[in-house]
XYZ file of C-alpha atoms in Angstrom:
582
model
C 75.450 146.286 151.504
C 71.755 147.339 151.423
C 69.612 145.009 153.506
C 65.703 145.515 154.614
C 63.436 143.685 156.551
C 60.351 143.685 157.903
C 59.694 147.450 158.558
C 60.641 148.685 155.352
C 58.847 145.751 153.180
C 55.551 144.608 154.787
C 55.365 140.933 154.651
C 58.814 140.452 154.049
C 61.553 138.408 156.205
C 63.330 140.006 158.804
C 66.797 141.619 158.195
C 69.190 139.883 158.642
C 72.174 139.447 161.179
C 75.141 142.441 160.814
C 77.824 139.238 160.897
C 76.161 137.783 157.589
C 75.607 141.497 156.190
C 79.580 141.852 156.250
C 80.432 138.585 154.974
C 78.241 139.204 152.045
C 80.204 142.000 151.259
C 83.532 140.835 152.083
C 82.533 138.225 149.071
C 84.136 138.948 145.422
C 81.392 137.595 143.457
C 77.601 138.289 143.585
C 76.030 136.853 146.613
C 72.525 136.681 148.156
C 70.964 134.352 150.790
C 67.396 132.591 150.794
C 65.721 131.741 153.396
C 63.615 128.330 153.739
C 60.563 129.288 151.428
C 63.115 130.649 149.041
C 62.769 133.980 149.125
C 65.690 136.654 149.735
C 66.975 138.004 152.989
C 69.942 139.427 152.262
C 72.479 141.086 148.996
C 75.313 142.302 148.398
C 76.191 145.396 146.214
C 78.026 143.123 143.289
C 74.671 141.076 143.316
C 72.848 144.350 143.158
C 75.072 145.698 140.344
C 75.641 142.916 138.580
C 71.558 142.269 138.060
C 70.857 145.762 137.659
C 68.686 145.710 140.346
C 68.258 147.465 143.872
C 68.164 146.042 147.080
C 64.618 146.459 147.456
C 63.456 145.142 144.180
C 64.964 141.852 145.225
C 64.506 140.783 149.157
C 61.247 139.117 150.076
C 61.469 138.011 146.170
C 60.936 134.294 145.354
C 64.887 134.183 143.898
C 64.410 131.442 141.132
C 60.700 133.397 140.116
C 62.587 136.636 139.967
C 66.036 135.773 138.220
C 65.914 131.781 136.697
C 66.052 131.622 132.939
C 66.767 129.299 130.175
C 69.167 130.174 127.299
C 66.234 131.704 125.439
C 64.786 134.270 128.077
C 62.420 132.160 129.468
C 61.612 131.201 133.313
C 63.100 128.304 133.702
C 60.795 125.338 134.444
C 61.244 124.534 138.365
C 61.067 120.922 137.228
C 64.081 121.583 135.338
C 65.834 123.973 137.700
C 69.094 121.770 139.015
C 69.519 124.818 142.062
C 65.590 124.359 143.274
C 66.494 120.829 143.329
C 69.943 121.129 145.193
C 67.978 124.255 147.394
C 65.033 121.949 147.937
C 67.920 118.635 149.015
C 69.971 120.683 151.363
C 73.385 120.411 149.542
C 76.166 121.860 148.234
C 75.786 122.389 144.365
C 77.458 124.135 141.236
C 76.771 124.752 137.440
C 79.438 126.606 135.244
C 76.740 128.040 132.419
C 73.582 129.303 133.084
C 71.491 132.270 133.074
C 70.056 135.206 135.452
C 67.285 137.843 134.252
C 68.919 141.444 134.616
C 66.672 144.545 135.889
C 66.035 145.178 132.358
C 65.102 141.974 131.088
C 68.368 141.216 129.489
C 70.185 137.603 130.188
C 73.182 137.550 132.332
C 75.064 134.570 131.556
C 76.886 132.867 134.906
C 78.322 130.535 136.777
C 76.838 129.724 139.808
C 77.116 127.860 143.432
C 74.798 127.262 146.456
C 75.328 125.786 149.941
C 73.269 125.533 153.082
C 74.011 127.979 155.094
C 73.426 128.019 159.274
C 74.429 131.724 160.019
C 71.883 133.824 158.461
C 70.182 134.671 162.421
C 69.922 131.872 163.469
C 67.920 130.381 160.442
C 69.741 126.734 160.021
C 67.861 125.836 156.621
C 69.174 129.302 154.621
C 70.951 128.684 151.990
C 74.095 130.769 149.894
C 73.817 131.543 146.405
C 77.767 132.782 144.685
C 77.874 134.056 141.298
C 80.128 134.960 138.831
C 79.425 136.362 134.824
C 80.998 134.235 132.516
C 81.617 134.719 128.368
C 82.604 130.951 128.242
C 79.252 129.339 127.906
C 79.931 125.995 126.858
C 81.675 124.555 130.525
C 80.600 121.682 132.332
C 78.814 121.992 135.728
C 80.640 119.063 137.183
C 82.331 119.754 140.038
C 86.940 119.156 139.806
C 88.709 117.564 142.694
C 90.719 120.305 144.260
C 93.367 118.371 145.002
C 93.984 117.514 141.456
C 93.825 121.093 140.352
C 93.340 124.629 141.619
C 90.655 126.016 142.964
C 88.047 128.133 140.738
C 87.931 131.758 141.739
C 84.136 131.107 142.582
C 84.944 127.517 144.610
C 87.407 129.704 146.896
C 85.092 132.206 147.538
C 82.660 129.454 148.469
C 85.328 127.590 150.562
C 86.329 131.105 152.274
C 82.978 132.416 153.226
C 82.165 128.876 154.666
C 84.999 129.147 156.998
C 84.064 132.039 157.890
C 80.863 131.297 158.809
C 81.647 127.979 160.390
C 84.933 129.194 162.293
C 83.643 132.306 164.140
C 80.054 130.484 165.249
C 81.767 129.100 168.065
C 83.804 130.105 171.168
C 85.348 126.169 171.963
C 88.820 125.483 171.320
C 88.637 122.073 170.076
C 85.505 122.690 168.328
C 87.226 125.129 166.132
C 89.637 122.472 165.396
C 87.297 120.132 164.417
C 85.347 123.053 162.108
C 88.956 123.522 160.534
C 90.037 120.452 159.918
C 86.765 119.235 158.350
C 86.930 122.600 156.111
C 91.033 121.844 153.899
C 89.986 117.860 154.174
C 89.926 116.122 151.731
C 88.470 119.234 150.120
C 92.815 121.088 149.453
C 94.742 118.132 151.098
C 94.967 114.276 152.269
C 96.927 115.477 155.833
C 96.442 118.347 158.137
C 98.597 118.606 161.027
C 97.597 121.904 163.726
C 101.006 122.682 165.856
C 99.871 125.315 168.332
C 101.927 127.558 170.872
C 100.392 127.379 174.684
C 100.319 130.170 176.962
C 103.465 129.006 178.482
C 105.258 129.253 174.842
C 105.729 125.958 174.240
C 104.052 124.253 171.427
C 102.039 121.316 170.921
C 101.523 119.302 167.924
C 97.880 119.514 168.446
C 96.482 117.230 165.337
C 97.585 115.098 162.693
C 94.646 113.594 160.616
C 94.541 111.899 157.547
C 91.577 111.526 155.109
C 90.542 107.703 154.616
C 87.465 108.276 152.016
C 85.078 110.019 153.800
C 86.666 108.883 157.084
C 89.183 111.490 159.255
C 91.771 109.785 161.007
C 93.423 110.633 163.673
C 97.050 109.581 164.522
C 97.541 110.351 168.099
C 100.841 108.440 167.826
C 102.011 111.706 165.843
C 100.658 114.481 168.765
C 102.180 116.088 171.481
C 104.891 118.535 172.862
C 107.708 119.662 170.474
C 110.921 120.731 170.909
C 111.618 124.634 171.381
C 110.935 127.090 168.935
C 114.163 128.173 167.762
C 114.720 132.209 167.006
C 116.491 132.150 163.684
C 115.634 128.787 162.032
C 114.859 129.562 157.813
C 112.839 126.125 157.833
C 109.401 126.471 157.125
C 107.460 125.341 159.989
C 110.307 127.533 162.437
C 109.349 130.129 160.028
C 105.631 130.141 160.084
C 105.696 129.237 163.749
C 107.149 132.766 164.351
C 104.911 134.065 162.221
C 107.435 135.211 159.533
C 105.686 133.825 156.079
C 103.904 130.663 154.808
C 106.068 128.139 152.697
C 105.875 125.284 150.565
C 108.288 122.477 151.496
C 108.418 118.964 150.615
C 110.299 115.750 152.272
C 113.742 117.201 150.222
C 113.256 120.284 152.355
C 114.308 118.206 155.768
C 116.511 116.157 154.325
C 119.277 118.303 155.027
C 121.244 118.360 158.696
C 118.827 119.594 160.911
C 118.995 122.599 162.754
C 116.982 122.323 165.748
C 114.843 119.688 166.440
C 111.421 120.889 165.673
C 113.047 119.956 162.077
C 113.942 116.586 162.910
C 110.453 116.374 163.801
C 109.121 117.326 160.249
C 111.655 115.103 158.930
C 109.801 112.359 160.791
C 106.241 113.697 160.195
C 106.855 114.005 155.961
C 108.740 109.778 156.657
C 105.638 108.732 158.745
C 102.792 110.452 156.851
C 104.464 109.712 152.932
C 103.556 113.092 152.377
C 104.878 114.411 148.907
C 104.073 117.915 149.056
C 103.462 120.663 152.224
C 101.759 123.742 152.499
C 102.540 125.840 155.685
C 100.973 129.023 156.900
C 100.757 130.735 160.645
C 97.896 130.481 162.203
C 97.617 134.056 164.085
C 95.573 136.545 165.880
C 95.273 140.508 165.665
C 97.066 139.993 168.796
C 100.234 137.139 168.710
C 101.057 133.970 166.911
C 99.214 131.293 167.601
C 100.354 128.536 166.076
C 101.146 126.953 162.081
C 98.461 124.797 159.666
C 100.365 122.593 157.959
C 98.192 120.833 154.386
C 99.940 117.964 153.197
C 99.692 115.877 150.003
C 100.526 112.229 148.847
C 99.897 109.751 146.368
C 99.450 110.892 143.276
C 97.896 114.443 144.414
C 99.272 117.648 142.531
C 102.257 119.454 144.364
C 101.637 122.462 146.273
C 102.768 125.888 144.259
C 103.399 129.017 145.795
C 100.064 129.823 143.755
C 97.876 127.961 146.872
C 99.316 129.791 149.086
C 96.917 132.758 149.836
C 93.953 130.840 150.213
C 96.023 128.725 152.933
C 97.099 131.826 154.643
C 93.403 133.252 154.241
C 91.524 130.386 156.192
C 94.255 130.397 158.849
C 93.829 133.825 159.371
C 90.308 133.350 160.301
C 91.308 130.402 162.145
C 93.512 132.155 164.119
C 90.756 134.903 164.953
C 88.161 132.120 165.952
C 90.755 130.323 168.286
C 92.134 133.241 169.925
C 88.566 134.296 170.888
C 87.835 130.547 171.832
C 90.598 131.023 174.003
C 90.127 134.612 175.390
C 86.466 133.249 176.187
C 87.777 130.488 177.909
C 90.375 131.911 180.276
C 87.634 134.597 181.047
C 85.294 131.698 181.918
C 87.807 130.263 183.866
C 88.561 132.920 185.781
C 84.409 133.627 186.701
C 83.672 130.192 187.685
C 86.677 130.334 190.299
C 85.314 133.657 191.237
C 82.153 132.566 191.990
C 83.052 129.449 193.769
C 84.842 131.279 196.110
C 81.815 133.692 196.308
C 79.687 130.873 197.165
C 80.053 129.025 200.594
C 80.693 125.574 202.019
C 78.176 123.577 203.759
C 77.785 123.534 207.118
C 78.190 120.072 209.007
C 74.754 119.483 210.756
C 74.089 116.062 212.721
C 71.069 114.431 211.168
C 71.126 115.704 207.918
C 72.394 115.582 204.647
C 72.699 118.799 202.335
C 73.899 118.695 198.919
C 74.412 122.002 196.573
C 75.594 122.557 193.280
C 75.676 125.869 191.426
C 75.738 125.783 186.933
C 77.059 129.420 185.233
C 74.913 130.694 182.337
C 76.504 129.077 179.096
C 76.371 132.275 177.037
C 76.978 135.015 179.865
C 79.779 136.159 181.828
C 79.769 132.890 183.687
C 79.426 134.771 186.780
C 75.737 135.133 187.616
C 73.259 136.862 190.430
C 72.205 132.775 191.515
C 73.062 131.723 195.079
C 72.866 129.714 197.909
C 73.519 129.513 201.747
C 73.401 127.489 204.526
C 74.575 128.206 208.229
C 74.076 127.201 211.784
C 72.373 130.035 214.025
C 72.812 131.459 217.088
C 70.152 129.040 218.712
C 71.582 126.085 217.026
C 69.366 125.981 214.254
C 70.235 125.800 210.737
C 69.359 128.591 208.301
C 68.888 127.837 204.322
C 68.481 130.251 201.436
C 68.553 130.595 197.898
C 68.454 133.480 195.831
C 68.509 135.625 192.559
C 69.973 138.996 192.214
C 68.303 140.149 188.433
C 71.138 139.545 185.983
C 74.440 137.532 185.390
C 76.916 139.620 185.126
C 79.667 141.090 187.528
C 77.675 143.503 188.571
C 74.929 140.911 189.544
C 77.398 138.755 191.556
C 78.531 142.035 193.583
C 75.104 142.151 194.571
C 74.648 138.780 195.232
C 77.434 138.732 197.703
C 76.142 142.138 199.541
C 72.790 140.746 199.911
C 74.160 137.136 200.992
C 76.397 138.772 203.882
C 73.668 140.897 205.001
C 71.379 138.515 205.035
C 73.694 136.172 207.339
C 74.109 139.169 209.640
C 70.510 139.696 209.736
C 70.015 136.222 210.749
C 72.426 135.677 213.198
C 71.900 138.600 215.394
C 67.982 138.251 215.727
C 66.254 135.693 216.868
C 63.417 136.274 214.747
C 61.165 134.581 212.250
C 62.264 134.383 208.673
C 59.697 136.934 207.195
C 60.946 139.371 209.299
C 64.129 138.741 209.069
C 63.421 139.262 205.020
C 61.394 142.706 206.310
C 64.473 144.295 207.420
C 66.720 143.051 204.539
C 64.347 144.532 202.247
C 64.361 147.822 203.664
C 68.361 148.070 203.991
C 69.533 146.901 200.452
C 67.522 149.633 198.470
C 69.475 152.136 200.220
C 73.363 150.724 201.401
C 73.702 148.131 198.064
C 73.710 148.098 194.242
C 70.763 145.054 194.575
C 67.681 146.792 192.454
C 65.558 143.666 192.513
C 66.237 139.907 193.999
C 63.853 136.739 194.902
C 65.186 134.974 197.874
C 63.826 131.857 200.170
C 64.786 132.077 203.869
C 64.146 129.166 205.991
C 65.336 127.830 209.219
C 65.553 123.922 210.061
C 65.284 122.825 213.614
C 64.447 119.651 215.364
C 62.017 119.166 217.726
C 60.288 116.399 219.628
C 57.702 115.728 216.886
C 60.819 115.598 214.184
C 62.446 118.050 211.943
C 61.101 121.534 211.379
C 60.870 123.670 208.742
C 60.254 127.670 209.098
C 60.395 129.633 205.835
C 59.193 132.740 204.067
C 59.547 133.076 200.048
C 60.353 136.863 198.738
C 59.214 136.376 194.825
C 61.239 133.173 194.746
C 59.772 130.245 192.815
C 58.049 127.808 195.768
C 60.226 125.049 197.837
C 59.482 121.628 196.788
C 58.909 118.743 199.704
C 59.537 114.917 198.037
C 58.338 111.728 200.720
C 60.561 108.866 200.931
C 57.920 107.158 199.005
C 58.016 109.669 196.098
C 55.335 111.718 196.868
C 55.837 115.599 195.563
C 54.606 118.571 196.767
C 55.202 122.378 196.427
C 55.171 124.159 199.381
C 53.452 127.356 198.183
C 52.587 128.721 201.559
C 54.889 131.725 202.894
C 54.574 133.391 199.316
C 55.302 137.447 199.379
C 56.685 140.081 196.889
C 60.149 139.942 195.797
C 62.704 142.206 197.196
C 63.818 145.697 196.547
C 60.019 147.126 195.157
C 59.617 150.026 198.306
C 55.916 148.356 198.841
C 57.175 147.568 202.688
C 54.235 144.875 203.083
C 54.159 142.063 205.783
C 55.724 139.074 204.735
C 54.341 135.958 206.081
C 55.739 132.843 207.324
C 55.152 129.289 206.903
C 55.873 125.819 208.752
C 55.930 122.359 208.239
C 57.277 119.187 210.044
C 59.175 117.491 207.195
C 58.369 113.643 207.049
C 61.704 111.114 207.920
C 63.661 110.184 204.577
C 61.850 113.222 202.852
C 63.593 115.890 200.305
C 63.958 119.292 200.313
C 64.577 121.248 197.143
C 65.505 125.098 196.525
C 66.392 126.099 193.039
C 66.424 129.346 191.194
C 63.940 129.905 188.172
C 66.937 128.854 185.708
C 65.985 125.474 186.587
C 62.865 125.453 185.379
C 62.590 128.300 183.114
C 62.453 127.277 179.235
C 61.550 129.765 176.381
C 58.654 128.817 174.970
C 57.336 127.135 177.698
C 55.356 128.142 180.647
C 56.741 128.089 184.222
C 53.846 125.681 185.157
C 55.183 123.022 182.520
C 58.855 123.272 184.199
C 57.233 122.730 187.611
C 55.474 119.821 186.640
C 58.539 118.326 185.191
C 60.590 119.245 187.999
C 58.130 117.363 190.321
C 57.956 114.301 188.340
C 62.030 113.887 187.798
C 62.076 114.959 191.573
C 59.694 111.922 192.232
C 60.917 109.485 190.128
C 64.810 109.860 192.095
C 63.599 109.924 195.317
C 65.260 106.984 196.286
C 68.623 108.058 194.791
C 71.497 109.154 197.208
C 71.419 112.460 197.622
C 74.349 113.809 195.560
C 72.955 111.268 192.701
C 69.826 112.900 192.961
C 70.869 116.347 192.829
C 73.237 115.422 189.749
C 70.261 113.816 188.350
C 67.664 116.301 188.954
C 70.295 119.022 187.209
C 70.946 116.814 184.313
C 67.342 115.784 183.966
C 65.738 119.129 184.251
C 67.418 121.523 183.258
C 65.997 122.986 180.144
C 69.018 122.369 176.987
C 68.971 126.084 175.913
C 68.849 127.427 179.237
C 70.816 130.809 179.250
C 70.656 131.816 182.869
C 72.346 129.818 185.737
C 71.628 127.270 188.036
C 71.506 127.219 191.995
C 70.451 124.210 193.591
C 70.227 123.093 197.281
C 68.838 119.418 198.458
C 68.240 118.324 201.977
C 67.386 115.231 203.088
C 66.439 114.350 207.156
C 66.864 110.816 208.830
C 64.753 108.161 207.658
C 64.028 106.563 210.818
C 64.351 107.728 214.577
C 67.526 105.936 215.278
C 68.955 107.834 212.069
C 71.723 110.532 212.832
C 75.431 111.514 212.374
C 76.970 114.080 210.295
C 76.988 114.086 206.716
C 79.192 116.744 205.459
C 78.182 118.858 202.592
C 79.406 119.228 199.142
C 80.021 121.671 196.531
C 80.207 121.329 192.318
C-alpha cells in the first residue's frame, strides 16, 4: 500500500498507523480513509488502480472534490451528495450505482459504502470508504437485511474489516466479547452463544444473547460449565470445539441419541432458544483452540447454508486472535502486579500513627513499574518514610527499584544520620554497584518529641511532600528540595523540618499522580491540594482511596505510589494503627 504524510506532502495529514495500512490492503475492494475535514490519509493499491491514480495524487485530497460525479461527468453537487451527508452524520451508509472520476477523466461506475471509523491513529471521527465497479447500473442503494439473504461481496468486506478493527483495539477479555457479539447481531443472526475452553480445559458456555429489536439480551439461565469435551464426537459443536471444521446443524441434528453430554446440552440450547438454523465455527488462536461461536436463527429467518460459512469462520478467526492476546495480556498482568506486591513492603506498626499506602500499575505498560514506597522503624526508634521513582516501568525499572529500596534501608539503619546525607551516600553508590541511571526519591524520618510529632526530610528531584491541617488547610512543603539521583554532580543536599500539627496529613506520591499530558505540573498540584483539602476529614484509607480516584489524571500511563500519614489529633490520642496495602 503506498501511504505519505506529512514529510513527503507539505500541508498534508500525517501518515497513518501501520495496523490501518495492512487492513487496507488486506481489503478486496478499493478502500481509502478520510479524515475529519475530509480529506485522504490513507489507500490501498486496488483504490489506486482502480482510479488510475497514484498514491500521491490522492492523500491530502478533498475525496468528494477529487472523485464525486454525477452520471454525466459532472462534480456532483455536495447538496446532493448522499456520502457528504452520511460522512458529515457519522453513520454507516451504502449506494449500489454511482460514479467516481478516473485519473483520466473517465467515469468509473460503482458501488459504494462508508462507516466511521476509530482506528485510523487514534483519529475517532475518520471515516472508511469500500468500493466496488459495477456494470449493473440500475440497483437500488437500500440497504437488505442479512438475515434474510446473503451478504453482498462489498457488505462482507465492510463487516470483516470492522471486526477487525474493533476486535484487535482492545486487550480485555470480556470486552472482546462484547465487540463480537455486537458485530454477527442482529446484523447475520437472532442468537449468539460463545462456549470457551479455560486454561484448565474445561469449557464454559460463556454467552447466550438474543436480539430483542435493538435490545441484546442476555440469558444467564443458559451460561456456565459444560460437560467434557469428548475426543471423537462427529457433532458439530464437539467438532468445532476441537477445532476440526465449522458446521451447519439445526434442532434435527440433536435429535438423535446423544453421545456425550455436551450434545444433550445443544439439544437443550436449540429447545430453549427455538432456534431453526445454526452456524458453528472454532474460535482459535495461531497458538490452540480457544473455544466455538455458535450464530443461530429463528422465526422466519433464512437457514444457514454451507455458503455462510467462511465469513463465520473469518470473524472467529480474528476473534480468536483478539482473545488470545486479551488473555496472554492478562495472565502477564497478573503475574506483574503479584510481582510487584511482593516487591513492595508492609507497613510498619507505629504507636500514634496511622499510615496508609496504595500502589496503581501503569494501564498500558508492563504493569510492573520503577514507583515505590517504604516505611520502617530505625535503629533509634524512629520511623523512616520514602517514596520513589526509578525512570521507567518496565522490569528492568522494578530491578532497580528494589536495589535502590534495599540500599537505601541499609543506609538508613546503620547511620544515625540526617536524611540528606543519608541520600549523599546513596547517590554516590548506585551509579557504580546498580542498574539505577536516574531516580527521584523523598527520605524522611518521623519522630516524636515533647513539642509533638517531627518531621525530618530531604527531597532528591521528587515532586514536594504535601502537609493537610485537620481543618483542611494545604500546604506543600517545598523546603529540602535538591537534584535527583544518579547525575555525578555530588552537591550537598539539604534538609528540612517541621513539627506536624495533631490530626494533620501527610502525603508522598510519585509524579504519576499528578502528571497529565497536556497539562502543566502546576495545574495537577493545585488539584491535588484542593481534593487533598476537601477529604481531610475522611478516614484515612477513605481518603487515600479518594484522593487516588479523585486525582488521578484518566489517561495516566505511568503508575501510582501513594503514602498517607496521619498523627493523633489530640494529646491523649495514641495506639497502634496497623498499616495497609492495595
Amino acid at each position: 500500500m503506498a501511504v505519505a504524510g506529512s514529510a513527503d506532502l507539505p500541508g498534508k495529514p500525517e501518515a497513518p498507523s501501520a495496523a490501518l495500512a495492512g487492513l487496507l490492503d488486506a481489503i478486496g475492494a478499493g478502500a481509502y480513509v478520510v479524515d475529519a475535514q475530509g480529506r485522504i490519509i490513507a489507500v490501498n493499491a486496488l483504490a489506486e488502480r482502480l482510479l488510475e491514480r497514484p498514491a500521491v495524487d490522492l492523500l491530502g485530497r478533498d475525496a468528494h472534490d477529487l472523485l464525486h460525479r454525477d452520471a454525466a461527468g459532472r462534480p456532483m453537487p455536495r447538496a446532493r451528495c448522499r456520502m457528504r451527508h452520511a460522512f458529515h452524520a457519522g453513520r454507516p451508509a451504502q449506494v449500489e450505482s454511482d460514479y467516481f472520476a478516473r485519473g483520466d477523466g473517465s467515469l468509473l461506475p460503482i458501488s459504494w459504502l462508508i462507516a466511521p471509523y476509530g482506528g485510523a491513529g487514534g483519529d475517532e471521527s475518520a471515516t472508511l470508504v469500500l468500493f466496488h465497479v459495477v456494470d449493473d447500473r440500475g440497483r437500488g442503494g437500500t440497504r437488505p437485511d442479512p438475515s434474510a439473504q446473503p451478504l453482498t461481496e462489498l457488505e462482507r468486506l465492510a463487516l470483516l474489516a470492522e471486526a477487525t478493527a474493533r476486535l484487535t483495539s482492545t486487550l480485555d477479555v470480556d470486552e472482546t466479547l462484547r465487540r463480537l457479539v455486537a458485530l454477527v447481531v442482529p446484523r447475520l443472526a437472532e442468537w449468539a452463544v460463545i462456549d470457551l475452553i479455560t486454561e484448565r480445559d474445561e469449557v464454559w458456555r460463556t454467552v447466550v444473547v438474543h436480539a430483542e429489536g435493538d435490545t441484546l439480551v442476555h440469558h444467564d439461565d443458559l451460561q456456565g460449565p459444560m460437560p467434557p469435551l469428548p475426543e471423537e464426537s462427529p457433532m458439530p459443536l464437539s467438532r468445532a470445539l476441537r477445532g476440526v471444521a465449522s458446521a451447519v446443524a439445526a434442532p434435527e441434528t440433536y435429535q438423535r441419541e446423544p453421545d456425550s453430554g455436551i450434545a444433550l446440552e445443544q439439544r437443550r440450547l436449540f429447545e430453549a432458544t427455538g432456534m431453526h438454523s445454526a452456524a458453528i465455527a472454532p474460535i482459535r488462536s495461531a497458538r490452540e483452540v480457544l473455544g466455538a461461536l455458535t450464530l443461530g436463527r429463528a422465526g422466519r429467518s433464512r437457514e444457514f447454508t454451507p455458503a455462510d460459512l467462511p465469513l463465520i469462520e473469518d470473524i472467529a478467526r480474528r476473534a480468536g486472535i483478539a482473545l488470545d492476546n486479551a488473555r496472554l495480556y492478562q495472565r502477564q498482568r497478573k503475574v506483574a502486579e503479584t510481582m510487584q506486591n511482593h516487591l513492595l513492603p508492609q507497613m510498619p506498626r507505629v504507636p500514634g500513627l496511622e499510615m496508609t499506602v496504595r500502589y496503581l500499575p501503569a494501564p498500558n505498560a508492563s504493569q510492573v513499574g520503577g514507583d515505590w514506597y517504604d516505611a520502617f522503624r530505625l535503629s533509634d526508634d524512629a520511623t523512616a518514610l520514602a517514596v520513589g521513582d526509578v525512570v521507567g516501568h518496565d522490569l528492568e525499572a522494578a530491578a532497580g527499584m528494589a536495589q535502590l529500596r534495599n540500599m537505601l534501608r541499609a543506609y538508613a539503619w546503620s547511620q544515625q544520620d540526617p536524611p540528606s546525607r543519608i541520600l549523599e551516600r546513596l547517590d554516590e553508590a548506585i551509579m557504580h554497584i546498580t542498574d539505577v541511571t536516574m531516580a527521584t526519591v523523598i527520605l524522611s524520618r518521623v519522630e516524636e518529641t515533647p513539642d509533638g510529632w517531627k518531621l525530618s526530610w530531604t527531597n532528591a528531584g521528587h515532586p514536594p511532600p504535601l502537609l493537610i491541617s485537620h481543618d483542611g488547610l494545604a500546604r506543600y512543603l517545598t523546603d529540602g528540595h535538591g537534584i535527583l539521583l544518579g547525575t555525578g554532580v555530588g552537591r550537598p543536599r539539604p534538609d528540612a523540618t517541621v513539627l506536624l500539627p495533631p490530626g494533620s496529613t501527610l502525603v508522598l506520591y510519585t509524579d504519576g499522580l499528578i502528571e497529565e499530558p497536556g497539562h502543566t505540573l502546576d495545574e495537577g498540584l493545585d488539584r491535588l491540594r484542593r481534593h487533598a483539602a476537601a477529604l481531610a476529614h475522611r478516614p484515612l484509607a477513605s481518603f487515600t482511596d479518594q484522593l487516588l480516584r479523585r486525582v488521578r489524571p484518566l489517561d495516566n500511563d505511568d503508575d501510582v505510589a501513594l503514602l498517607t500519614l496521619r498523627t493523633p489529633s489530640g494529646p491523649n490520642a495514641g495506639g497502634t494503627a496497623p498499616g495497609s496495602r492495595r
